Coordinates of C-alpha atoms and ligand atoms in Angstrom, one line a residue:
M18 CA 134.6 256.7 -6.0
P19 CA 132.5 254.9 -8.4
V20 CA 132.5 256.1 -12.4
A21 CA 129.3 258.0 -12.6
V22 CA 127.3 257.4 -15.4
S23 CA 127.4 260.2 -18.0
A24 CA 124.4 262.0 -19.0
L25 CA 123.8 264.3 -21.7
T26 CA 120.4 266.2 -21.3
G27 CA 119.0 268.9 -23.2
G28 CA 119.1 267.4 -26.6
A29 CA 121.9 269.5 -28.1
R30 CA 125.4 268.4 -28.2
A31 CA 127.0 268.9 -24.9
S32 CA 129.8 267.8 -22.4
A33 CA 129.2 265.2 -20.3
R34 CA 128.2 266.0 -16.8
K35 CA 127.9 264.4 -13.3
R36 CA 124.3 263.3 -12.8
A37 CA 121.8 265.1 -10.1
W38 CA 122.8 264.8 -6.4
W39 CA 119.6 262.7 -5.8
V40 CA 120.9 259.8 -8.1
K41 CA 122.8 257.7 -5.7
S42 CA 125.2 255.0 -6.8
V43 CA 124.6 251.6 -5.0
D44 CA 126.0 248.3 -4.8
R45 CA 122.6 246.5 -5.3
P46 CA 119.5 247.6 -7.3
A47 CA 116.3 248.1 -5.4
L48 CA 114.5 245.9 -8.1
G49 CA 115.9 243.6 -10.4
E50 CA 118.3 241.1 -8.6
K51 CA 118.0 237.5 -9.8
T52 CA 117.5 234.4 -8.0
A53 CA 118.8 231.0 -8.9
D54 CA 115.5 230.5 -11.1
F55 CA 116.7 233.1 -13.4
K56 CA 117.4 231.3 -16.8
R57 CA 118.5 232.6 -20.1
F58 CA 115.4 233.6 -22.2
S59 CA 114.2 231.8 -25.1
G60 CA 114.7 234.7 -27.5
D61 CA 110.8 234.5 -28.7
N62 CA 109.6 237.7 -29.2
I63 CA 106.2 238.7 -28.2
F64 CA 104.9 238.9 -31.7
A65 CA 105.6 235.3 -32.2
I66 CA 104.3 234.3 -28.7
Y67 CA 101.0 236.6 -29.6
R68 CA 100.6 234.8 -32.6
Q69 CA 100.6 231.3 -30.9
L70 CA 98.6 232.1 -28.1
K71 CA 96.0 234.0 -30.2
T72 CA 95.4 230.8 -32.5
K73 CA 95.5 228.6 -29.2
R74 CA 92.8 230.7 -27.5
D75 CA 90.7 231.9 -30.6
G76 CA 91.2 229.2 -33.0
A77 CA 93.0 228.5 -36.2
G78 CA 93.1 231.5 -38.6
S79 CA 92.0 233.8 -35.8
F80 CA 95.4 235.7 -36.2
E81 CA 95.2 236.2 -39.8
A82 CA 91.7 237.5 -39.6
E83 CA 92.6 240.0 -37.1
Q84 CA 95.4 241.1 -39.2
A85 CA 93.2 241.5 -42.4
A86 CA 90.5 243.3 -40.3
K87 CA 93.2 245.7 -38.8
A88 CA 94.9 246.6 -42.3
K89 CA 91.0 247.1 -43.5
R90 CA 90.4 249.5 -40.7
M91 CA 93.8 251.2 -41.2
A92 CA 93.0 251.7 -44.9
G93 CA 89.3 253.2 -43.8
W94 CA 91.1 255.7 -41.3
M95 CA 93.7 256.9 -43.9
R96 CA 90.7 257.4 -46.4
E97 CA 88.5 259.4 -43.9
G98 CA 91.8 261.4 -42.8
K99 CA 91.5 260.3 -39.1
P100 CA 93.7 262.9 -37.0
G101 CA 97.0 260.7 -36.0
F102 CA 96.3 257.9 -38.6
R103 CA 96.3 259.7 -41.9
L104 CA 98.7 258.5 -44.9
P105 CA 101.2 261.1 -43.8
D106 CA 101.0 260.3 -40.3
H107 CA 101.4 256.5 -41.1
Q108 CA 104.4 256.9 -43.6
L109 CA 106.2 259.4 -41.0
S110 CA 106.3 256.5 -38.6
E111 CA 107.3 254.2 -41.6
G112 CA 110.1 256.6 -42.5
A113 CA 111.3 256.7 -39.0
W114 CA 111.6 252.9 -38.7
T115 CA 113.7 252.6 -41.7
L116 CA 117.3 252.1 -40.3
M117 CA 115.9 249.6 -38.0
K118 CA 113.9 247.7 -40.4
A119 CA 117.0 247.5 -42.7
N120 CA 119.1 245.6 -40.5
E121 CA 118.6 242.0 -39.0
P122 CA 120.7 240.7 -36.1
G123 CA 124.5 240.0 -37.1
A124 CA 123.8 241.6 -40.7
G125 CA 124.2 245.3 -42.1
L126 CA 124.7 247.8 -39.6
L127 CA 124.2 245.3 -36.8
S128 CA 127.2 243.1 -38.3
W129 CA 129.1 241.1 -35.8
T130 CA 132.3 242.1 -37.6
R131 CA 133.9 244.9 -39.0
I132 CA 132.0 246.9 -41.8
S133 CA 134.6 249.3 -43.1
V134 CA 136.8 250.9 -40.5
R135 CA 140.6 250.2 -40.9
T136 CA 142.3 248.2 -38.1
P137 CA 145.1 249.6 -36.1
A138 CA 147.4 247.1 -37.9
E139 CA 146.1 248.4 -41.4
L140 CA 147.0 251.9 -40.1
G141 CA 150.6 250.8 -39.0
V142 CA 150.0 251.3 -35.4
G143 CA 149.6 249.2 -32.4
R144 CA 145.8 248.7 -30.7
H145 CA 144.8 251.6 -28.3
T146 CA 145.6 250.9 -24.5
A147 CA 145.0 252.8 -21.5
P148 CA 143.7 252.3 -18.1
P149 CA 140.2 251.1 -17.8
E150 CA 138.7 254.2 -16.3
E151 CA 140.0 256.3 -19.1
M152 CA 139.1 253.4 -21.7
A153 CA 135.5 253.9 -20.3
E154 CA 135.6 257.6 -20.5
T155 CA 136.7 257.3 -24.0
V156 CA 134.0 254.9 -25.2
K157 CA 131.1 256.9 -23.4
A158 CA 132.4 260.2 -24.9
A159 CA 132.1 258.4 -28.5
A160 CA 128.9 256.7 -27.4
R161 CA 127.5 260.2 -26.4
L162 CA 128.5 261.6 -30.0
Y163 CA 126.7 258.9 -31.8
G164 CA 123.5 259.8 -29.9
A165 CA 123.5 258.2 -26.3
G166 CA 121.4 260.3 -23.8
L167 CA 123.0 257.9 -21.1
V168 CA 125.8 255.6 -21.2
G169 CA 127.0 253.0 -18.8
I170 CA 129.3 250.0 -18.6
A171 CA 128.2 246.7 -16.9
P172 CA 130.0 243.4 -16.6
M173 CA 128.9 240.7 -19.4
N174 CA 126.5 238.2 -17.7
E175 CA 125.8 235.0 -19.9
A176 CA 122.5 234.7 -18.2
Y177 CA 120.9 237.8 -19.9
V178 CA 121.8 236.6 -23.2
N179 CA 119.0 234.8 -25.3
L180 CA 119.2 231.3 -26.0
R181 CA 118.5 231.4 -29.6
Q182 CA 117.8 233.9 -32.6
E183 CA 116.6 233.7 -36.1
K184 CA 116.4 229.8 -35.4
K185 CA 119.9 229.6 -34.4
D186 CA 121.6 229.1 -31.2
I187 CA 123.7 231.9 -29.1
V188 CA 126.6 230.3 -27.7
F189 CA 129.7 231.5 -25.7
E190 CA 133.0 230.0 -27.0
D191 CA 136.6 230.5 -26.6
A192 CA 136.9 232.2 -29.9
E193 CA 139.0 235.0 -31.0
V194 CA 136.2 236.9 -33.0
P195 CA 132.5 236.9 -33.0
A196 CA 131.0 234.7 -35.7
V197 CA 127.5 234.1 -37.3
T198 CA 127.5 230.8 -38.9
G199 CA 124.7 228.7 -40.4
T200 CA 123.8 227.2 -37.1
K201 CA 124.8 229.6 -34.4
Y202 CA 126.0 232.9 -33.0
V203 CA 129.1 232.7 -31.3
I204 CA 130.2 235.2 -28.7
P205 CA 133.7 235.0 -27.6
K206 CA 134.0 234.5 -23.8
K207 CA 136.6 237.1 -23.6
M208 CA 133.9 239.7 -24.5
K209 CA 133.3 240.5 -20.6
W210 CA 132.2 244.2 -20.9
V211 CA 128.9 245.6 -22.2
V212 CA 128.2 249.4 -23.0
A213 CA 124.6 250.0 -22.1
I214 CA 123.1 253.0 -24.0
A215 CA 119.6 254.8 -23.6
I216 CA 118.6 256.7 -26.6
P217 CA 115.8 259.4 -25.7
M218 CA 112.5 259.2 -27.5
D219 CA 111.1 262.4 -29.1
L220 CA 108.7 263.8 -26.7
D221 CA 106.8 266.1 -29.0
L222 CA 105.7 262.6 -31.0
L223 CA 105.4 260.3 -27.9
A224 CA 102.8 262.8 -26.5
R225 CA 100.8 261.8 -29.7
A226 CA 100.6 258.0 -28.4
P227 CA 98.7 255.7 -29.6
T228 CA 98.6 257.3 -33.1
A229 CA 101.1 256.6 -35.9
L230 CA 102.9 259.8 -34.7
G231 CA 103.4 258.2 -31.3
D232 CA 104.7 255.1 -33.2
A233 CA 107.0 257.3 -35.1
A234 CA 108.7 258.1 -31.8
T235 CA 109.4 254.5 -31.3
G236 CA 110.6 253.6 -34.8
L237 CA 112.9 256.9 -34.5
G238 CA 114.2 255.8 -31.1
Y239 CA 115.0 252.2 -32.6
S240 CA 116.7 253.7 -35.8
H241 CA 118.8 256.0 -33.8
S242 CA 119.7 252.8 -31.6
A243 CA 120.8 251.1 -34.6
F244 CA 122.9 253.9 -35.8
A245 CA 124.4 254.3 -32.3
V246 CA 125.3 250.8 -31.8
A247 CA 126.9 250.3 -35.3
S248 CA 129.1 253.4 -35.2
L249 CA 130.3 252.5 -31.5
A250 CA 131.2 249.0 -32.5
E251 CA 133.0 250.4 -35.5
F252 CA 135.0 252.8 -33.2
I253 CA 135.7 250.0 -30.6
R254 CA 136.9 247.8 -33.5
G255 CA 139.0 250.8 -34.8
L256 CA 140.8 250.7 -31.4
G257 CA 141.8 247.0 -32.0
Y258 CA 139.2 245.2 -30.2
Q259 CA 136.1 243.3 -31.0
A260 CA 132.5 244.4 -30.6
I261 CA 129.0 243.2 -31.0
P262 CA 126.2 245.8 -31.6
S263 CA 122.8 244.9 -30.4
V264 CA 119.5 246.8 -30.1
N265 CA 116.5 244.5 -29.2
D266 CA 118.1 241.4 -30.5
T267 CA 120.8 238.8 -28.8
A268 CA 120.2 239.4 -25.1
L269 CA 117.8 241.4 -22.8
S270 CA 118.8 245.0 -22.5
V271 CA 117.0 246.2 -19.3
P272 CA 119.2 244.1 -16.7
F273 CA 122.4 245.2 -18.3
A274 CA 121.0 249.0 -18.3
V275 CA 120.3 248.4 -14.5
E276 CA 123.4 247.2 -13.7
A277 CA 125.3 250.1 -15.7
G278 CA 123.5 252.5 -13.7
I279 CA 121.3 254.0 -16.5
G280 CA 118.2 253.7 -14.6
E281 CA 115.8 251.4 -12.2
L282 CA 113.1 248.9 -13.0
S283 CA 110.0 250.2 -12.6
R284 CA 106.1 249.5 -12.3
L285 CA 106.2 249.0 -16.2
N286 CA 108.5 246.3 -15.8
K287 CA 110.8 248.5 -17.9
L288 CA 113.5 250.7 -17.2
V289 CA 112.8 254.4 -15.9
T290 CA 115.8 257.0 -16.0
P291 CA 116.0 259.7 -13.8
E292 CA 116.6 262.1 -16.7
F293 CA 114.2 260.9 -19.5
G294 CA 111.8 258.7 -17.6
P295 CA 111.1 255.3 -19.5
A296 CA 111.0 257.5 -22.7
V297 CA 114.2 255.9 -23.9
R298 CA 115.1 253.0 -26.3
L299 CA 117.8 250.6 -24.9
C300 CA 120.7 249.2 -26.6
K301 CA 124.2 247.7 -26.1
V302 CA 127.5 246.9 -27.5
F303 CA 129.2 243.6 -26.2
T304 CA 133.2 244.0 -26.3
D305 CA 136.4 242.6 -25.1
L306 CA 137.8 246.3 -24.5
P307 CA 138.8 246.4 -20.9
M308 CA 136.8 249.2 -19.0
A309 CA 135.9 250.2 -15.5
C310 CA 132.4 249.2 -14.6
D311 CA 129.5 251.5 -13.2
K312 CA 127.2 250.6 -10.5
P313 CA 123.6 250.4 -10.3
V314 CA 121.6 253.7 -9.1
D315 CA 118.7 254.3 -6.5
F316 CA 116.7 257.4 -7.0
G317 CA 113.7 256.5 -5.0
L318 CA 111.9 255.1 -7.9
V319 CA 110.6 251.8 -6.5
E320 CA 108.9 253.3 -3.4
F321 CA 107.5 256.3 -5.8
C322 CA 106.0 253.4 -8.1
K323 CA 104.4 251.9 -5.4
K324 CA 102.1 254.7 -4.7
C325 CA 101.8 256.2 -8.3
K326 CA 100.2 253.8 -10.6
K327 CA 99.7 256.4 -13.1
C328 CA 100.9 254.2 -15.9
A329 CA 98.6 251.3 -14.9
E330 CA 95.6 253.6 -14.8
A331 CA 96.4 255.1 -18.1
C332 CA 96.9 251.7 -20.0
P333 CA 93.7 251.2 -21.9
S334 CA 94.0 247.6 -22.1
R335 CA 94.8 247.1 -18.2
A336 CA 98.0 245.3 -19.0
L337 CA 100.0 246.9 -16.0
S338 CA 100.1 245.6 -12.4
F339 CA 98.2 247.5 -9.7
D340 CA 99.7 245.4 -7.2
D341 CA 101.1 247.7 -4.4
E342 CA 104.3 245.6 -4.2
P343 CA 106.4 243.8 -6.8
S344 CA 106.3 239.9 -6.7
F345 CA 107.8 236.7 -8.2
K346 CA 104.5 236.0 -10.0
T347 CA 104.9 236.1 -13.9
R348 CA 101.8 236.6 -16.1
G349 CA 103.1 234.7 -19.4
P350 CA 105.7 233.2 -21.4
W351 CA 107.0 236.8 -22.3
N352 CA 108.2 237.0 -18.6
N353 CA 111.3 235.7 -17.3
P354 CA 110.9 234.1 -13.8
G355 CA 113.7 234.4 -11.4
H356 CA 113.4 237.9 -10.2
K357 CA 111.0 240.4 -8.6
A358 CA 109.0 242.8 -10.7
W359 CA 105.7 244.2 -11.3
F360 CA 105.1 241.8 -14.4
E361 CA 102.8 242.8 -17.1
D362 CA 100.4 241.0 -19.3
S363 CA 102.1 241.6 -22.9
Y364 CA 99.1 239.7 -24.7
K365 CA 96.6 242.4 -23.7
C366 CA 99.2 245.1 -24.5
Y367 CA 100.0 243.7 -28.0
Q368 CA 96.1 242.8 -28.6
Y369 CA 95.6 246.8 -28.1
W370 CA 98.4 247.5 -30.6
Q371 CA 96.2 245.4 -33.2
K372 CA 93.1 247.6 -32.4
V373 CA 95.2 250.9 -32.8
G374 CA 97.0 249.5 -36.0
N375 CA 100.6 250.4 -34.4
G376 CA 102.6 250.5 -31.3
C377 CA 100.9 252.2 -28.4
G378 CA 103.2 254.0 -25.7
I379 CA 100.7 255.9 -23.7
C380 CA 102.3 254.2 -20.5
L381 CA 105.7 255.9 -21.3
A382 CA 104.1 259.2 -22.0
S383 CA 102.1 259.1 -18.7
C384 CA 104.8 258.7 -16.6
P385 CA 105.6 261.8 -14.0
Y386 CA 109.4 261.1 -15.1
T387 CA 108.7 261.6 -18.6
K388 CA 109.8 265.2 -18.7
A389 CA 112.4 267.3 -20.4
A390 CA 115.3 266.9 -18.3
Q391 CA 116.0 270.7 -17.8
A392 CA 112.7 271.8 -16.3
W393 CA 113.7 273.0 -13.1
I394 CA 110.3 272.1 -11.6
H395 CA 110.5 268.4 -12.0
G396 CA 114.2 268.3 -11.1
A397 CA 113.0 269.4 -7.5
V398 CA 110.0 267.1 -7.8
K399 CA 112.3 264.2 -8.7
A400 CA 114.8 265.0 -6.1
T401 CA 112.1 265.2 -3.2
A402 CA 110.6 262.0 -4.3
S403 CA 114.0 260.5 -3.8
I404 CA 114.3 261.3 -0.3
A405 CA 110.6 261.8 0.7
P406 CA 108.4 259.0 -0.5
A407 CA 105.5 260.0 1.6
A408 CA 105.2 263.2 -0.8
D409 CA 104.9 261.0 -3.7
G410 CA 101.2 260.9 -3.8
F411 CA 101.2 264.7 -3.7
F412 CA 103.5 265.1 -6.6
R413 CA 101.8 262.6 -8.6
I414 CA 98.5 264.7 -8.2
M415 CA 100.5 267.8 -8.9
D416 CA 101.6 266.1 -12.3
N417 CA 98.1 265.5 -13.1
A418 CA 97.3 268.9 -12.4
F419 CA 100.2 270.4 -14.9
G420 CA 98.2 268.4 -17.3
Y421 CA 101.1 265.9 -18.3
G422 CA 100.3 262.6 -19.8
R423 CA 97.4 264.0 -21.8
Q424 CA 97.3 263.1 -25.4
H425 CA 98.4 266.2 -27.7
D426 CA 96.5 267.0 -30.8
P427 CA 98.1 265.0 -33.7
E428 CA 97.3 267.6 -36.3
R429 CA 99.3 270.3 -34.3
W430 CA 102.2 268.3 -34.7
W431 CA 102.2 269.2 -38.5
T432 CA 101.8 272.7 -37.9
K433 CA 102.3 274.4 -34.5
D434 CA 104.1 271.9 -32.3
A435 CA 107.0 270.5 -34.9
P436 CA 110.2 271.7 -33.3
W437 CA 111.3 273.2 -36.6
V438 CA 108.3 275.4 -36.5
R439 CA 109.0 276.5 -33.0
R440 CA 112.6 277.4 -33.7
G441 CA 111.4 279.7 -36.5
Ligands
LIG6 S1 102.0 250.2 -24.6 FE1 99.8 250.8 -24.2 S2 98.5 248.9 -24.0 FE2 100.7 248.4 -23.7 S3 101.0 248.6 -21.5 FE3 101.8 250.6 -22.4 S4 99.7 251.8 -22.3 FE4 99.2 249.7 -22.0
LIG7 S1 103.9 256.0 -13.9 FE1 104.1 256.1 -11.9 S2 104.2 253.8 -11.3 FE2 104.5 254.0 -13.4 S3 106.4 253.7 -14.0 FE3 106.1 256.0 -13.7 S4 106.6 256.4 -11.6 FE4 106.2 254.2 -11.7

């Protein structure tokens, strides 16, 4: 029997439990398998690509002019106290991003070498050994403690690792330890395992997208990711092995998460998980610690996405695909060819971010799978969708009827809706 990906649901510290019966373990994912055309991604992020394309399309200085106009508009919103964009809203987001912004790939919390943990040799013991299945459970338990809502193990695949970052090549070598030199990032070839992690986003904040409060949900997810992978890397090093922590840097997170059984590739061209929908941030740790790998999952998502299209309709910039079927047709240099997907127009998406002054996230909030995992009605709906795709349209209509996906009042977050207020 395959090792099930462990899920921690409900937000509080809890023991690992098996997933719902309708989450099936499969040999091949419904979407996301790669062809021979699939190549290592350049590593250029959408921010750099957008800047280049904007200059090419609208002329020299157009990017800088757009940024200046954005800054002026945001200052105006702060002065006039526009809900969701006031100074406290903006700074709440800035605070949430702190841990993520303070760490460059390969440095600080994201160091590729030991930060402070003492090695087994320093403690006078040998390194920890156990059968691969037990090792996987040990590492997953630690990952959950550090904040993973979902965690699975995938085999390393060099094709998913970026070619470059920070103007240096990322290379695989017969090395004993990972290294960051003046010219390259070195991943030892013996690092054959990837711990794929999904960090749940704060739904109260995400429901305020596309305001600064919605952006705080993204920042918090990234900062929690940095903490989780840094802590897990130190734990693994403390057992006597090598570990490289990674958030959005170094490699694509989605294909590793698909292969580790965290979720499925969706119309968003992002991962959707059975428990948290797309409202997660993905991160990972590469290691030479031998562990049993998980398998991909199928919970009927791809068939559901074919009919649903709720995210595409909700997207204000029309960046998401309305096609009935996924295809091999990419939409820009931010997409990697060589696999079937509903490819998105990231240029349009990022252009909209410039209008609102921060990240958006409306599509994540609108997805019917973005629900508190413990709500029984949604478990029943998701279960039925996994076995009866014909009913998918009905569930989408019901999702609308329940009012999900509608933006919540930003000002209520500071008073009535904040979790600590509810608890009181
Ligand atoms: S983040 Fe906003 S603009 Fe971008 S795809 Fe999602 S809904 Fe559209
Ligand atoms: S909103 Fe609908 S179409 Fe979009 S990812 Fe979610 S289930 Fe798929």
